[in-house]
PDB file of C-alpha atoms in Angstrom:
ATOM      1  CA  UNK A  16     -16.208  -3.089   3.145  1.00 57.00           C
ATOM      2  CA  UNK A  17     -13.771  -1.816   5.951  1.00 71.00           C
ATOM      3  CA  UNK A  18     -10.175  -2.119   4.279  1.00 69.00           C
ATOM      4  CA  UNK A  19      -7.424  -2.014   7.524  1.00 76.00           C
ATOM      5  CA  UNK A  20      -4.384   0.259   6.920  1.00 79.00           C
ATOM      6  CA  UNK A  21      -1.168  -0.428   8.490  1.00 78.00           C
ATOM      7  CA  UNK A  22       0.750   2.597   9.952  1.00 80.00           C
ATOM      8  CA  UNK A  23       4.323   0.607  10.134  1.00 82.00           C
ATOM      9  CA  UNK A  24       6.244   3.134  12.977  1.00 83.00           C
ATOM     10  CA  UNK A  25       8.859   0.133  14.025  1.00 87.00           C
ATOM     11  CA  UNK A  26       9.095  -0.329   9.680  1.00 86.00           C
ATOM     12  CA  UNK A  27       9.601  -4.181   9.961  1.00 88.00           C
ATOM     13  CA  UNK A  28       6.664  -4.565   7.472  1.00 85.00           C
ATOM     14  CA  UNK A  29       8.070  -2.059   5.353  1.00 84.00           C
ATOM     15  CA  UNK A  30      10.703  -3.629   4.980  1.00 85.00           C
ATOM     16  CA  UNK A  31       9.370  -7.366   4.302  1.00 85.00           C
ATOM     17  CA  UNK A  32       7.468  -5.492   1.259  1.00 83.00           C
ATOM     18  CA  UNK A  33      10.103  -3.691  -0.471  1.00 81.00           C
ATOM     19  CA  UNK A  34       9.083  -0.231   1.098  1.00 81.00           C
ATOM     20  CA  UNK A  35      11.819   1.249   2.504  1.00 82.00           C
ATOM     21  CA  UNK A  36      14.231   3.853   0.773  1.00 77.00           C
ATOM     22  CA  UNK A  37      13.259   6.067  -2.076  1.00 72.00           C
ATOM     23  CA  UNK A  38      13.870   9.201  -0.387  1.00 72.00           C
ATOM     24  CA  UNK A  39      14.934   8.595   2.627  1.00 73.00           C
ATOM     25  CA  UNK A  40      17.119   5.731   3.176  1.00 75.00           C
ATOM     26  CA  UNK A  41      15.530   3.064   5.904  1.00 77.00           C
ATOM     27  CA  UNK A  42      12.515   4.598   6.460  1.00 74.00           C
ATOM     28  CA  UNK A  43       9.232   4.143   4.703  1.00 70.00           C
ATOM     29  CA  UNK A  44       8.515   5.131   1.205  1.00 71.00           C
ATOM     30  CA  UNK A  45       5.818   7.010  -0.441  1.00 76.00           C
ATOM     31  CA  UNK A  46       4.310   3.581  -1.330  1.00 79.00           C
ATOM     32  CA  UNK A  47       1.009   2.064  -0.947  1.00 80.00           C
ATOM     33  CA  UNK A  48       1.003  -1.468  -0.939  1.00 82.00           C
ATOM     34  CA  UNK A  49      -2.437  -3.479  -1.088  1.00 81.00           C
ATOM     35  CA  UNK A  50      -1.856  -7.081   0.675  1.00 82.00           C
ATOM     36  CA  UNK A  51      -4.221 -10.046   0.248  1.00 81.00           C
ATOM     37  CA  UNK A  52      -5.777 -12.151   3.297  1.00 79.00           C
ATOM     38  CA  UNK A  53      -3.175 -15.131   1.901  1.00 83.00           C
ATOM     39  CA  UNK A  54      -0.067 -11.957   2.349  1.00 82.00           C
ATOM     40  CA  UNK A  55       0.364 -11.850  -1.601  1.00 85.00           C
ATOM     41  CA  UNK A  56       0.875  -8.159  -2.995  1.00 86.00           C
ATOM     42  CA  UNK A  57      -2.506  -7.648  -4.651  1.00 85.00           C
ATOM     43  CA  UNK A  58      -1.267  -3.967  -6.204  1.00 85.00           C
ATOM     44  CA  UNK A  59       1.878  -1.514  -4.880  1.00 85.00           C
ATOM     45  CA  UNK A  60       2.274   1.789  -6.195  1.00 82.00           C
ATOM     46  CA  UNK A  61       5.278   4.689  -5.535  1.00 80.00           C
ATOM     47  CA  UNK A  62       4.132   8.324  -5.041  1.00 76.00           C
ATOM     48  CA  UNK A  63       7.369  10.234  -4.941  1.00 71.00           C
ATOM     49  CA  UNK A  64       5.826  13.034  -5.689  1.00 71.00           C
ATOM     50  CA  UNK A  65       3.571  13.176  -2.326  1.00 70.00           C
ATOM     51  CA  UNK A  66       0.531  13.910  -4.344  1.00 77.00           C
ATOM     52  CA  UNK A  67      -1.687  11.576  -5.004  1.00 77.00           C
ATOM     53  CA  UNK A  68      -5.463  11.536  -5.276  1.00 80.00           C
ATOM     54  CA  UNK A  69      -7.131   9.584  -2.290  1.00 78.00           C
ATOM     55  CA  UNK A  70     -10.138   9.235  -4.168  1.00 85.00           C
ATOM     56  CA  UNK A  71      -8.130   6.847  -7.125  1.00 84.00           C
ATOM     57  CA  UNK A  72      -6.389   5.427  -4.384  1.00 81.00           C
ATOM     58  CA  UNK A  73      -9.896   4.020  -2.705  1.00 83.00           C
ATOM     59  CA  UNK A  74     -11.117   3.206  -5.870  1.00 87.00           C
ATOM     60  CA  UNK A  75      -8.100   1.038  -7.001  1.00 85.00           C
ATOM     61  CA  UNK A  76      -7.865  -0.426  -3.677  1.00 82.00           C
ATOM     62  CA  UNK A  77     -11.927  -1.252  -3.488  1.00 84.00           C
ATOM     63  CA  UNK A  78     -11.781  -2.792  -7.283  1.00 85.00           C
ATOM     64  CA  UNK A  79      -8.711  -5.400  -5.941  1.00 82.00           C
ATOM     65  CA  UNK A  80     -10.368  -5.865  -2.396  1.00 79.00           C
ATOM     66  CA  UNK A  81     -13.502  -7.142  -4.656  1.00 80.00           C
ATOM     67  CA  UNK A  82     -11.623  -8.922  -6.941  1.00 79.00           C
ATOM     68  CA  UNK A  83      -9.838 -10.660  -4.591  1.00 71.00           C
ATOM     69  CA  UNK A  84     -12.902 -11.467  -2.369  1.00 70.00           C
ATOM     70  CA  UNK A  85     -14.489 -13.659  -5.971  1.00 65.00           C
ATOM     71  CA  UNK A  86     -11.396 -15.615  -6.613  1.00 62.00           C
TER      72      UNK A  86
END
């Protein structure tokens, strides 16, 4: 399954999904945030740390994608 990642440069969708701030103030988080084909958060997680493991990340991601795809 091909899961489409937003890179939000102008941060108008950042914004519209609670994103912005954290660190530094009007400008996108450290934040994933997993949207549904309806627009309804599905899952949204901070990293202010920077770390995180990609590997969890796809995993948690491919579980809601699947979930989402049966309901």
């Amino acid at each position: 399954t091909a899961i489409p990642i937003l890179v939000d440069q102008s941060t108008n969708v950042s914004k519209s999904y609670d994103a912005l701030g954290g660190m530094h103030a009007n400008k996108p988080d450290h934040k994933f945030v997993l949207i549904s084909r309806s627009g309804d958060i599905l899952w949204a997680a901070d990293y202010p740390s920077m770390r995180v493991d990609g590997a969890d990340v796809v995993k948690k991601v491919k579980n809601l994608v699947e979930s989402d795809q049966t309901s």
